[in-house]
Amino acid sequence: MYAGGIHAGTPVAQRLGELATTFWSGDVTKAIEINEALQPVSTGLFRTQGAILTKAALNELGLPAGPMRLPLVDATAEQIAVLRSDLALGAVAGFTA
């Protein structure tokens, strides 16, 4: 049901799957809690153009995202530091505050 999608949520795919499964199982209250816990992730990945920070997050995890292609540019060190903090607040595996 969730296979094949690559999007800005890739670093948190497991948690997004949990959100969807929880919602569709009828536990809307728990789904809302998960969604609210993920808000720092959405904020972090979209502080600038989404592909820039998504690739930065994947690179930070040691995954082969590679550099951006023009006209986009790689995230700055400052942007990556803020992103790491946002992802840690969203409890994304591999990121700590």
Coordinates of N, CA and C in Angstrom, one line a residue:
M1 N 0.8 -1.2 0.0 CA 0.0 0.0 0.0 C 0.9 1.3 0.0
Y2 N 2.1 1.2 0.7 CA 2.9 2.4 0.7 C 4.1 2.3 -0.1
A3 N 4.3 1.2 -0.9 CA 5.5 1.0 -1.6 C 5.6 1.9 -2.8
G4 N 6.8 2.2 -3.2 CA 7.1 3.0 -4.4 C 7.1 4.5 -4.3
G5 N 6.8 5.0 -3.1 CA 6.8 6.5 -3.0 C 8.2 7.0 -2.5
I6 N 8.7 7.9 -3.2 CA 9.9 8.6 -2.7 C 9.6 10.1 -2.6
H7 N 9.6 10.7 -1.4 CA 9.2 12.0 -1.2 C 10.0 12.6 -0.1
A8 N 9.6 13.8 0.3 CA 10.3 14.5 1.4 C 10.2 13.8 2.7
G9 N 9.3 12.8 2.8 CA 9.2 12.1 4.1 C 10.1 10.9 4.2
T10 N 11.0 10.6 3.2 CA 11.8 9.5 3.2 C 12.6 9.2 4.5
P11 N 13.2 10.2 5.1 CA 13.9 9.9 6.3 C 13.0 9.5 7.5
V12 N 11.7 9.6 7.3 CA 10.8 9.2 8.4 C 9.7 8.3 7.9
A13 N 10.0 7.5 6.9 CA 9.1 6.6 6.2 C 8.4 5.7 7.2
Q14 N 9.2 5.1 8.2 CA 8.6 4.2 9.1 C 7.5 4.9 10.0
R15 N 7.8 6.1 10.4 CA 6.9 6.8 11.3 C 5.6 7.2 10.5
L16 N 5.8 7.6 9.2 CA 4.7 7.9 8.4 C 3.8 6.7 8.1
G17 N 4.4 5.5 8.0 CA 3.7 4.3 7.8 C 2.9 4.0 9.1
E18 N 3.5 4.2 10.2 CA 2.8 4.0 11.5 C 1.6 5.0 11.6
L19 N 1.8 6.2 11.2 CA 0.7 7.2 11.2 C -0.4 6.7 10.3
A20 N -0.1 6.3 9.1 CA -1.2 5.8 8.2 C -1.9 4.6 8.8
T21 N -1.1 3.6 9.2 CA -1.7 2.4 9.8 C -2.6 2.7 11.0
T22 N -2.1 3.5 11.8 CA -2.9 3.9 13.0 C -4.2 4.6 12.7
F23 N -4.1 5.5 11.7 CA -5.3 6.2 11.3 C -6.3 5.3 10.7
W24 N -5.9 4.5 9.7 CA -6.8 3.6 9.0 C -7.3 2.4 9.9
S25 N -6.6 2.2 11.0 CA -7.1 1.2 11.9 C -8.2 1.7 12.8
G26 N -8.4 3.1 12.8 CA -9.5 3.7 13.5 C -9.0 4.4 14.8
D27 N -7.7 4.4 15.1 CA -7.2 5.0 16.3 C -6.8 6.5 15.9
V28 N -7.8 7.3 15.7 CA -7.6 8.7 15.2 C -6.8 9.5 16.3
T29 N -7.1 9.3 17.6 CA -6.4 10.0 18.6 C -4.9 9.7 18.6
K30 N -4.5 8.5 18.5 CA -3.1 8.1 18.4 C -2.5 8.7 17.1
A31 N -3.2 8.6 16.0 CA -2.7 9.2 14.7 C -2.5 10.7 14.9
I32 N -3.3 11.4 15.5 CA -3.1 12.8 15.8 C -1.9 13.1 16.6
E33 N -1.7 12.2 17.6 CA -0.4 12.3 18.4 C 0.8 12.2 17.6
I34 N 0.8 11.1 16.7 CA 2.0 10.9 15.9 C 2.2 12.0 14.9
N35 N 1.1 12.5 14.3 CA 1.2 13.7 13.4 C 1.8 14.9 14.1
E36 N 1.3 15.2 15.3 CA 1.8 16.3 16.0 C 3.3 16.1 16.4
A37 N 3.7 14.9 16.7 CA 5.1 14.6 17.0 C 6.0 14.8 15.8
L38 N 5.4 14.7 14.6 CA 6.2 14.8 13.4 C 6.3 16.2 12.8
Q39 N 5.6 17.2 13.5 CA 5.6 18.5 13.0 C 7.0 19.1 12.9
P40 N 7.9 18.9 13.8 CA 9.2 19.4 13.7 C 9.9 18.9 12.4
V41 N 9.6 17.7 12.0 CA 10.2 17.1 10.8 C 9.7 17.9 9.6
S42 N 8.4 18.1 9.5 CA 7.9 18.9 8.4 C 8.5 20.3 8.3
T43 N 8.6 20.9 9.5 CA 9.2 22.3 9.6 C 10.6 22.2 9.1
G44 N 11.4 21.2 9.6 CA 12.8 21.1 9.2 C 13.1 20.8 7.8
L45 N 12.3 19.9 7.2 CA 12.5 19.6 5.8 C 12.1 20.7 4.8
F46 N 11.3 21.6 5.3 CA 10.8 22.6 4.3 C 11.2 24.0 4.8
R47 N 12.2 24.2 5.5 CA 12.7 25.5 5.9 C 13.3 26.2 4.6
T48 N 13.7 25.4 3.7 CA 14.1 25.9 2.3 C 13.5 24.9 1.4
Q49 N 13.9 24.9 0.1 CA 13.4 23.9 -0.9 C 13.5 22.5 -0.4
G50 N 12.4 21.7 -0.4 CA 12.4 20.4 0.2 C 13.5 19.4 -0.2
A51 N 13.8 19.4 -1.5 CA 14.8 18.4 -2.0 C 16.2 18.7 -1.4
I52 N 16.5 20.0 -1.2 CA 17.8 20.4 -0.6 C 17.9 19.7 0.8
L53 N 16.9 19.9 1.6 CA 17.1 19.4 3.0 C 16.8 17.9 3.1
T54 N 16.0 17.4 2.2 CA 15.8 15.9 2.2 C 17.1 15.2 1.9
K55 N 17.8 15.7 0.8 CA 19.1 15.2 0.5 C 20.1 15.4 1.6
A56 N 20.1 16.5 2.3 CA 21.0 16.8 3.4 C 20.7 15.8 4.5
A57 N 19.5 15.5 4.8 CA 19.1 14.5 5.9 C 19.6 13.1 5.5
L58 N 19.4 12.7 4.3 CA 19.9 11.4 3.8 C 21.4 11.3 3.9
N59 N 22.1 12.4 3.4 CA 23.5 12.4 3.5 C 24.0 12.3 4.9
E60 N 23.3 13.0 5.8 CA 23.7 13.0 7.3 C 23.6 11.6 7.8
L61 N 22.6 10.8 7.3 CA 22.4 9.4 7.7 C 23.4 8.5 7.0
G62 N 24.2 9.0 6.1 CA 25.2 8.1 5.4 C 24.6 7.4 4.2
L63 N 23.4 7.9 3.8 CA 22.8 7.2 2.7 C 23.2 8.0 1.4
P64 N 23.2 7.3 0.3 CA 23.8 7.8 -1.0 C 22.9 8.8 -1.7
A65 N 22.6 10.0 -1.1 CA 21.8 11.0 -1.7 C 22.6 11.8 -2.7
G66 N 23.8 12.0 -2.4 CA 24.7 12.8 -3.3 C 24.4 14.3 -3.2
P67 N 25.1 15.1 -4.1 CA 24.9 16.5 -4.1 C 23.7 17.0 -4.9
M68 N 23.3 18.2 -4.7 CA 22.2 18.8 -5.5 C 22.7 19.1 -6.9
R69 N 21.8 19.1 -7.8 CA 22.1 19.6 -9.2 C 21.6 21.0 -9.4
L70 N 22.3 21.8 -10.2 CA 21.9 23.1 -10.4 C 20.6 23.1 -11.1
P71 N 19.7 24.1 -10.8 CA 20.0 25.3 -10.2 C 20.0 25.3 -8.7
L72 N 19.6 24.1 -8.1 CA 19.6 24.0 -6.6 C 21.0 23.8 -6.1
V73 N 21.3 24.2 -4.9 CA 22.6 24.1 -4.2 C 22.4 23.3 -3.0
D74 N 23.5 22.7 -2.5 CA 23.5 22.0 -1.2 C 23.2 22.8 -0.1
A75 N 22.7 22.2 1.0 CA 22.4 22.9 2.2 C 23.7 23.4 2.8
T76 N 23.6 24.6 3.5 CA 24.8 25.1 4.2 C 25.0 24.4 5.5
A77 N 26.1 24.6 6.1 CA 26.4 24.0 7.4 C 25.4 24.4 8.5
E78 N 25.0 25.7 8.4 CA 24.0 26.3 9.3 C 22.7 25.6 9.1
Q79 N 22.2 25.5 7.9 CA 21.0 24.8 7.6 C 21.0 23.4 8.1
I80 N 22.1 22.7 7.9 CA 22.2 21.3 8.3 C 22.1 21.2 9.8
A81 N 22.7 22.1 10.5 CA 22.7 22.1 12.0 C 21.2 22.3 12.5
V82 N 20.5 23.2 11.9 CA 19.1 23.4 12.3 C 18.2 22.2 11.9
L83 N 18.5 21.6 10.7 CA 17.8 20.4 10.3 C 18.0 19.3 11.3
R84 N 19.2 19.1 11.7 CA 19.5 18.0 12.6 C 18.7 18.2 13.9
S85 N 18.6 19.4 14.4 CA 17.9 19.7 15.6 C 16.4 19.5 15.4
D86 N 15.8 19.9 14.2 CA 14.4 19.7 13.9 C 14.1 18.2 13.9
L87 N 15.0 17.4 13.2 CA 14.8 16.0 13.1 C 14.9 15.3 14.4
A88 N 15.8 15.7 15.3 CA 15.9 15.2 16.6 C 14.6 15.4 17.4
L89 N 14.1 16.7 17.3 CA 12.8 17.0 18.0 C 11.7 16.1 17.5
G90 N 11.7 15.7 16.2 CA 10.7 14.8 15.7 C 11.0 13.4 15.9
A91 N 12.0 13.1 16.7 CA 12.4 11.7 17.1 C 12.7 10.8 15.9
V92 N 13.4 11.4 14.9 CA 13.8 10.7 13.7 C 15.1 9.9 14.1
A93 N 15.1 8.6 13.8 CA 16.2 7.7 14.1 C 17.5 8.3 13.4
G94 N 18.6 8.3 14.2 CA 19.8 8.7 13.7 C 20.1 10.2 14.0
F95 N 19.2 10.9 14.6 CA 19.4 12.3 14.9 C 19.1 12.5 16.4
T96 N 20.1 13.2 17.1 CA 19.9 13.5 18.5 C 20.1 15.0 18.7
A97 N 19.5 15.5 19.8 CA 19.5 16.9 20.1 C 20.9 17.3 20.6

